[in-house]
CSV table of N, CA and C in Angstrom, one decimal:
chain,number,residue,atom,x,y,z
A,58,MET,N,-5.7,-19.0,1.6
A,58,MET,CA,-6.3,-19.6,0.4
A,58,MET,C,-7.7,-20.1,0.7
A,59,GLY,N,-8.6,-19.9,-0.2
A,59,GLY,CA,-10.0,-20.4,0.0
A,59,GLY,C,-10.9,-19.4,0.8
A,60,HIS,N,-10.4,-18.3,1.3
A,60,HIS,CA,-11.2,-17.3,2.0
A,60,HIS,C,-11.5,-16.1,1.1
A,61,SER,N,-12.6,-15.5,1.3
A,61,SER,CA,-12.9,-14.3,0.6
A,61,SER,C,-12.0,-13.1,1.0
A,62,ASP,N,-12.0,-12.1,0.1
A,62,ASP,CA,-11.2,-10.9,0.3
A,62,ASP,C,-11.6,-10.2,1.6
A,63,VAL,N,-12.9,-10.2,1.8
A,63,VAL,CA,-13.4,-9.6,3.1
A,63,VAL,C,-12.9,-10.3,4.3
A,64,ASP,N,-13.0,-11.7,4.2
A,64,ASP,CA,-12.5,-12.5,5.4
A,64,ASP,C,-11.0,-12.2,5.7
A,65,GLN,N,-10.2,-12.2,4.6
A,65,GLN,CA,-8.7,-11.9,4.7
A,65,GLN,C,-8.5,-10.5,5.4
A,66,ALA,N,-9.3,-9.5,4.9
A,66,ALA,CA,-9.1,-8.1,5.5
A,66,ALA,C,-9.6,-8.1,6.9
A,67,ALA,N,-10.7,-8.8,7.2
A,67,ALA,CA,-11.2,-8.8,8.6
A,67,ALA,C,-10.1,-9.6,9.5
A,68,PHE,N,-9.5,-10.6,9.0
A,68,PHE,CA,-8.4,-11.3,9.8
A,68,PHE,C,-7.3,-10.3,10.1
A,69,CYS,N,-6.9,-9.6,9.1
A,69,CYS,CA,-5.8,-8.6,9.2
A,69,CYS,C,-6.2,-7.6,10.3
A,70,TRP,N,-7.4,-7.1,10.3
A,70,TRP,CA,-8.0,-6.1,11.3
A,70,TRP,C,-7.8,-6.7,12.7
A,71,ARG,N,-8.4,-7.9,12.9
A,71,ARG,CA,-8.4,-8.5,14.1
A,71,ARG,C,-7.0,-8.8,14.7
A,72,GLU,N,-6.1,-9.2,13.8
A,72,GLU,CA,-4.7,-9.5,14.2
A,72,GLU,C,-3.8,-8.2,14.2
A,73,ARG,N,-4.3,-7.1,13.9
A,73,ARG,CA,-3.6,-5.8,13.8
A,73,ARG,C,-2.4,-5.9,12.8
A,74,ARG,N,-2.7,-6.6,11.7
A,74,ARG,CA,-1.7,-6.7,10.6
A,74,ARG,C,-2.0,-5.9,9.4
A,75,THR,N,-1.0,-5.6,8.7
A,75,THR,CA,-1.1,-4.9,7.4
A,75,THR,C,-1.3,-5.9,6.3
A,76,LEU,N,-2.3,-5.7,5.4
A,76,LEU,CA,-2.5,-6.6,4.3
A,76,LEU,C,-1.6,-6.2,3.1
A,77,LEU,N,-0.7,-7.0,2.7
A,77,LEU,CA,0.2,-6.8,1.6
A,77,LEU,C,-0.3,-7.7,0.4
A,78,THR,N,-0.5,-7.1,-0.7
A,78,THR,CA,-1.1,-7.8,-1.8
A,78,THR,C,-0.7,-7.3,-3.2
A,79,PHE,N,-0.9,-8.1,-4.2
A,79,PHE,CA,-0.8,-7.6,-5.6
A,79,PHE,C,-2.2,-7.3,-6.1
A,80,ASP,N,-3.2,-7.7,-5.4
A,80,ASP,CA,-4.6,-7.7,-5.8
A,80,ASP,C,-5.3,-6.3,-5.6
A,81,TRP,N,-5.6,-5.7,-6.7
A,81,TRP,CA,-6.3,-4.3,-6.7
A,81,TRP,C,-7.7,-4.4,-6.1
A,82,ASP,N,-8.2,-5.6,-6.0
A,82,ASP,CA,-9.6,-5.8,-5.5
A,82,ASP,C,-9.7,-5.3,-4.0
A,83,PHE,N,-8.6,-5.3,-3.3
A,83,PHE,CA,-8.5,-4.8,-1.9
A,83,PHE,C,-8.4,-3.3,-1.8
A,84,PHE,N,-8.1,-2.7,-2.8
A,84,PHE,CA,-8.1,-1.2,-2.8
A,84,PHE,C,-9.5,-0.6,-2.9
A,85,GLY,N,-10.0,-0.2,-1.8
A,85,GLY,CA,-11.4,0.4,-1.7
A,85,GLY,C,-12.5,-0.6,-1.8
A,86,MET,N,-12.4,-1.7,-1.0
A,86,MET,CA,-13.4,-2.7,-0.9
A,86,MET,C,-14.7,-2.1,-0.3
A,87,GLU,N,-15.7,-2.2,-1.0
A,87,GLU,CA,-17.0,-1.5,-0.7
A,87,GLU,C,-17.6,-2.4,0.4
A,88,GLU,N,-17.4,-3.7,0.5
A,88,GLU,CA,-18.0,-4.6,1.4
A,88,GLU,C,-17.4,-4.3,2.9
A,89,LEU,N,-16.3,-3.7,2.9
A,89,LEU,CA,-15.6,-3.5,4.2
A,89,LEU,C,-15.7,-2.0,4.6
A,90,PRO,N,-16.3,-1.8,5.8
A,90,PRO,CA,-16.4,-0.4,6.2
A,90,PRO,C,-15.1,0.2,6.5
A,91,TYR,N,-14.9,1.5,6.2
A,91,TYR,CA,-13.6,2.2,6.4
A,91,TYR,C,-13.1,2.1,7.8
A,92,HIS,N,-14.0,2.2,8.7
A,92,HIS,CA,-13.5,2.1,10.2
A,92,HIS,C,-13.1,0.8,10.6
A,93,ARG,N,-13.2,-0.2,9.7
A,93,ARG,CA,-12.7,-1.6,10.0
A,93,ARG,C,-11.7,-2.1,8.9
A,94,THR,N,-11.1,-1.1,8.3
A,94,THR,CA,-10.1,-1.5,7.3
A,94,THR,C,-8.8,-1.5,7.8
A,95,PRO,N,-8.1,-2.7,7.7
A,95,PRO,CA,-6.6,-2.7,8.1
A,95,PRO,C,-5.7,-1.8,7.2
A,96,GLY,N,-4.6,-1.6,7.5
A,96,GLY,CA,-3.7,-1.0,6.5
A,96,GLY,C,-3.5,-1.9,5.3
A,97,ILE,N,-3.7,-1.3,4.2
A,97,ILE,CA,-3.6,-2.1,3.0
A,97,ILE,C,-2.5,-1.6,2.1
A,98,VAL,N,-1.6,-2.5,1.6
A,98,VAL,CA,-0.5,-2.1,0.7
A,98,VAL,C,-0.7,-2.9,-0.6
A,99,VAL,N,-0.8,-2.2,-1.7
A,99,VAL,CA,-0.9,-2.9,-3.0
A,99,VAL,C,0.4,-2.7,-3.7
A,100,ILE,N,1.0,-3.8,-4.1
A,100,ILE,CA,2.3,-3.8,-4.9
A,100,ILE,C,1.9,-3.7,-6.3
A,101,ASP,N,2.2,-2.7,-6.9
A,101,ASP,CA,1.8,-2.5,-8.3
A,101,ASP,C,3.1,-2.6,-9.2
A,102,CYS,N,3.3,-3.8,-9.7
A,102,CYS,CA,4.4,-4.1,-10.6
A,102,CYS,C,4.2,-5.4,-11.4
A,103,ASP,N,5.1,-5.6,-12.3
A,103,ASP,CA,4.9,-6.8,-13.2
A,103,ASP,C,5.3,-8.0,-12.3
A,104,ARG,N,4.3,-8.8,-12.0
A,104,ARG,CA,4.6,-10.0,-11.1
A,104,ARG,C,5.4,-11.1,-11.8
A,105,ARG,N,5.6,-11.0,-13.1
A,105,ARG,CA,6.4,-12.0,-13.8
A,105,ARG,C,7.9,-11.6,-13.7
A,106,ARG,N,8.2,-10.5,-13.3
A,106,ARG,CA,9.6,-10.0,-13.2
A,106,ARG,C,10.1,-9.9,-11.8
A,107,ALA,N,11.0,-10.8,-11.4
A,107,ALA,CA,11.4,-10.8,-10.0
A,107,ALA,C,12.1,-9.5,-9.6
A,108,LYS,N,12.8,-8.9,-10.6
A,108,LYS,CA,13.5,-7.7,-10.3
A,108,LYS,C,12.5,-6.5,-10.0
A,109,ASP,N,11.3,-6.5,-10.6
A,109,ASP,CA,10.3,-5.5,-10.3
A,109,ASP,C,9.7,-5.7,-8.9
A,110,ILE,N,9.5,-7.0,-8.6
A,110,ILE,CA,9.0,-7.4,-7.3
A,110,ILE,C,10.0,-6.9,-6.2
A,111,SER,N,11.2,-7.2,-6.4
A,111,SER,CA,12.3,-7.0,-5.5
A,111,SER,C,12.4,-5.4,-5.2
A,112,ARG,N,12.3,-4.7,-6.3
A,112,ARG,CA,12.4,-3.2,-6.2
A,112,ARG,C,11.2,-2.6,-5.5
A,113,ALA,N,10.0,-3.2,-5.8
A,113,ALA,CA,8.8,-2.6,-5.1
A,113,ALA,C,8.8,-3.0,-3.6
A,114,ILE,N,9.3,-4.2,-3.2
A,114,ILE,CA,9.4,-4.6,-1.8
A,114,ILE,C,10.5,-3.7,-1.2
A,115,ASP,N,11.5,-3.5,-1.8
A,115,ASP,CA,12.6,-2.6,-1.3
A,115,ASP,C,12.1,-1.2,-1.1
A,116,THR,N,11.3,-0.7,-2.0
A,116,THR,CA,10.7,0.7,-1.9
A,116,THR,C,9.7,0.7,-0.6
A,117,LEU,N,9.0,-0.4,-0.4
A,117,LEU,CA,8.1,-0.5,0.7
A,117,LEU,C,8.9,-0.5,2.0
A,118,ALA,N,10.0,-1.1,2.0
A,118,ALA,CA,10.9,-1.2,3.2
A,118,ALA,C,11.4,0.2,3.5
A,119,ARG,N,11.9,0.9,2.5
A,119,ARG,CA,12.3,2.3,2.6
A,119,ARG,C,11.2,3.2,3.1
A,120,PHE,N,10.1,3.0,2.6
A,120,PHE,CA,8.9,3.8,3.0
A,120,PHE,C,8.7,3.6,4.5
A,121,GLU,N,8.6,2.4,4.9
A,121,GLU,CA,8.3,2.1,6.3
A,121,GLU,C,9.4,2.5,7.2
A,122,HIS,N,10.6,2.4,6.8
A,122,HIS,CA,11.8,2.9,7.6
A,122,HIS,C,11.7,4.4,7.7
A,123,THR,N,11.2,5.1,6.7
A,123,THR,CA,11.2,6.5,6.8
A,123,THR,C,9.9,7.0,7.5
A,124,ILE,N,8.8,6.5,7.2
A,124,ILE,CA,7.5,7.0,7.7
A,124,ILE,C,7.0,6.2,8.9
A,125,GLY,N,7.3,4.9,8.9
A,125,GLY,CA,6.8,4.0,10.0
A,125,GLY,C,5.8,3.0,9.4
A,126,ALA,N,5.2,2.2,10.2
A,126,ALA,CA,4.3,1.1,9.8
A,126,ALA,C,3.1,1.7,9.1
A,127,VAL,N,2.5,1.0,8.2
A,127,VAL,CA,1.2,1.5,7.6
A,127,VAL,C,0.1,1.3,8.7
A,128,GLN,N,-0.6,2.3,8.9
A,128,GLN,CA,-1.7,2.4,9.9
A,128,GLN,C,-3.0,1.9,9.4
A,129,ARG,N,-3.9,1.5,10.3
A,129,ARG,CA,-5.2,1.1,9.9
A,129,ARG,C,-5.9,2.2,9.2
A,130,GLY,N,-6.7,1.8,8.2
A,130,GLY,CA,-7.5,2.7,7.4
A,130,GLY,C,-6.7,3.4,6.3
A,131,THR,N,-5.3,3.1,6.2
A,131,THR,CA,-4.5,3.7,5.2
A,131,THR,C,-4.3,2.7,4.1
A,132,HIS,N,-4.4,3.3,2.8
A,132,HIS,CA,-4.1,2.5,1.6
A,132,HIS,C,-2.9,3.1,1.0
A,133,VAL,N,-2.0,2.1,0.6
A,133,VAL,CA,-0.7,2.5,0.1
A,133,VAL,C,-0.5,1.7,-1.2
A,134,VAL,N,-0.1,2.4,-2.2
A,134,VAL,CA,0.3,1.8,-3.5
A,134,VAL,C,1.8,2.0,-3.7
A,135,VAL,N,2.5,0.8,-3.9
A,135,VAL,CA,4.0,0.9,-4.1
A,135,VAL,C,4.3,0.4,-5.4
A,136,ARG,N,5.1,1.2,-6.1
A,136,ARG,CA,5.5,0.7,-7.5
A,136,ARG,C,7.0,0.4,-7.5
A,137,ALA,N,7.4,-0.4,-8.5
A,137,ALA,CA,8.8,-0.8,-8.6
A,137,ALA,C,9.7,0.4,-9.0
A,138,ASP,N,9.2,1.5,-9.5
A,138,ASP,CA,10.0,2.7,-9.9
A,138,ASP,C,10.3,3.6,-8.8
A,139,GLY,N,9.9,3.2,-7.5
A,139,GLY,CA,10.2,4.0,-6.3
A,139,GLY,C,9.1,4.9,-5.9
A,140,HIS,N,8.0,4.9,-6.5
A,140,HIS,CA,6.9,5.8,-6.2
A,140,HIS,C,6.0,5.1,-5.2
A,141,VAL,N,5.4,5.9,-4.3
A,141,VAL,CA,4.5,5.5,-3.3
A,141,VAL,C,3.4,6.4,-3.2
A,142,GLY,N,2.2,6.0,-3.3
A,142,GLY,CA,1.0,6.8,-3.1
A,142,GLY,C,0.3,6.4,-1.8
A,143,VAL,N,-0.2,7.4,-1.0
A,143,VAL,CA,-0.7,7.1,0.4
A,143,VAL,C,-2.1,7.8,0.5
A,144,TRP,N,-3.1,7.0,0.7
A,144,TRP,CA,-4.4,7.6,0.9
A,144,TRP,C,-4.8,7.3,2.4
A,145,THR,N,-5.1,8.4,3.1
A,145,THR,CA,-5.4,8.3,4.6
A,145,THR,C,-6.9,8.4,5.0
A,146,GLY,N,-7.7,8.6,4.0
A,146,GLY,CA,-9.2,8.7,4.3
A,146,GLY,C,-10.0,7.7,3.5
A,147,PRO,N,-11.3,7.8,3.7
A,147,PRO,CA,-12.2,6.9,3.0
A,147,PRO,C,-12.4,7.1,1.5
A,148,ASN,N,-12.1,8.4,1.1
A,148,ASN,CA,-12.4,8.7,-0.4
A,148,ASN,C,-11.2,8.3,-1.2
A,149,LEU,N,-11.2,7.2,-1.8
A,149,LEU,CA,-10.1,6.6,-2.6
A,149,LEU,C,-10.1,7.1,-4.0
A,150,ARG,N,-11.1,7.8,-4.4
A,150,ARG,CA,-11.3,8.3,-5.7
A,150,ARG,C,-10.6,9.7,-5.9
A,151,MET,N,-10.1,10.3,-4.8
A,151,MET,CA,-9.3,11.5,-4.7
A,151,MET,C,-7.9,11.1,-4.9
A,152,PRO,N,-7.0,12.1,-5.3
A,152,PRO,CA,-5.6,11.8,-5.4
A,152,PRO,C,-5.1,11.4,-4.1
A,153,PRO,N,-3.9,10.8,-4.0
A,153,PRO,CA,-3.4,10.5,-2.7
A,153,PRO,C,-3.1,11.6,-1.8
A,154,ALA,N,-3.2,11.4,-0.5
A,154,ALA,CA,-2.9,12.5,0.5
A,154,ALA,C,-1.4,12.9,0.4
A,155,PHE,N,-0.6,11.9,0.1
A,155,PHE,CA,0.8,12.1,0.1
A,155,PHE,C,1.4,11.2,-1.0
A,156,ARG,N,2.4,11.7,-1.6
A,156,ARG,CA,3.2,10.8,-2.6
A,156,ARG,C,4.7,10.9,-2.2
A,157,TYR,N,5.3,9.9,-2.4
A,157,TYR,CA,6.7,9.7,-2.1
A,157,TYR,C,7.4,9.2,-3.3
A,158,ARG,N,8.6,9.5,-3.5
A,158,ARG,CA,9.5,8.9,-4.5
A,158,ARG,C,10.8,8.7,-3.9
A,159,PHE,N,11.4,7.5,-4.0
A,159,PHE,CA,12.7,7.2,-3.5
A,159,PHE,C,13.7,7.2,-4.6
A,160,ASP,N,14.7,8.1,-4.6
A,160,ASP,CA,15.7,8.1,-5.7
A,160,ASP,C,16.6,6.9,-5.6
A,161,GLU,N,17.6,6.9,-6.5
A,161,GLU,CA,18.6,5.8,-6.5
A,161,GLU,C,19.4,5.6,-5.2
A,162,GLN,N,19.6,6.6,-4.5
A,162,GLN,CA,20.2,6.5,-3.2
A,162,GLN,C,19.2,6.3,-2.0
A,163,PHE,N,17.9,6.1,-2.4
A,163,PHE,CA,16.8,5.9,-1.5
A,163,PHE,C,16.5,7.1,-0.6
A,164,ARG,N,16.9,8.2,-1.1
A,164,ARG,CA,16.4,9.4,-0.3
A,164,ARG,C,15.0,9.7,-0.8
A,165,PRO,N,14.2,10.0,0.3
A,165,PRO,CA,12.7,10.3,0.0
A,165,PRO,C,12.4,11.6,-0.5
A,166,LEU,N,11.7,11.8,-1.5
A,166,LEU,CA,11.2,13.1,-2.0
A,166,LEU,C,9.6,13.0,-1.6
A,167,VAL,N,9.1,14.0,-1.0
A,167,VAL,CA,7.7,14.0,-0.6
A,167,VAL,C,7.0,15.1,-1.2
A,168,TRP,N,5.7,14.8,-1.7
A,168,TRP,CA,4.9,15.9,-2.2
A,168,TRP,C,3.5,15.7,-2.0
A,169,ARG,N,2.7,16.7,-1.9
A,169,ARG,CA,1.2,16.6,-1.9
A,169,ARG,C,0.7,17.1,-3.2
A,170,PRO,N,-0.3,16.3,-3.7
A,170,PRO,CA,-0.8,16.7,-5.0
A,170,PRO,C,-1.6,18.1,-4.9
């Protein structure tokens, strides 16, 4: 609390942590160079609904169990409906490099756009 988005991202970089947030401002921060960007996960759901948050976090857990930890420079968007988009390069205006969807049994379906 009380620190800028850039400071929070820099802290995550130094500590080798993934930044987990609801804040879309972290997706493609122009003030932070790509080569110094920690792994960033944006949870895209209705924050007023505990069930949506729970589903999104569960989807993230399934994603990391299947794929592994979010790496530096990677941007991930996780939705409550089981969809995950993964950007692995600096151009976040392009479609995601990979997309995943976890079905009701949490089996991953993977496709490239």
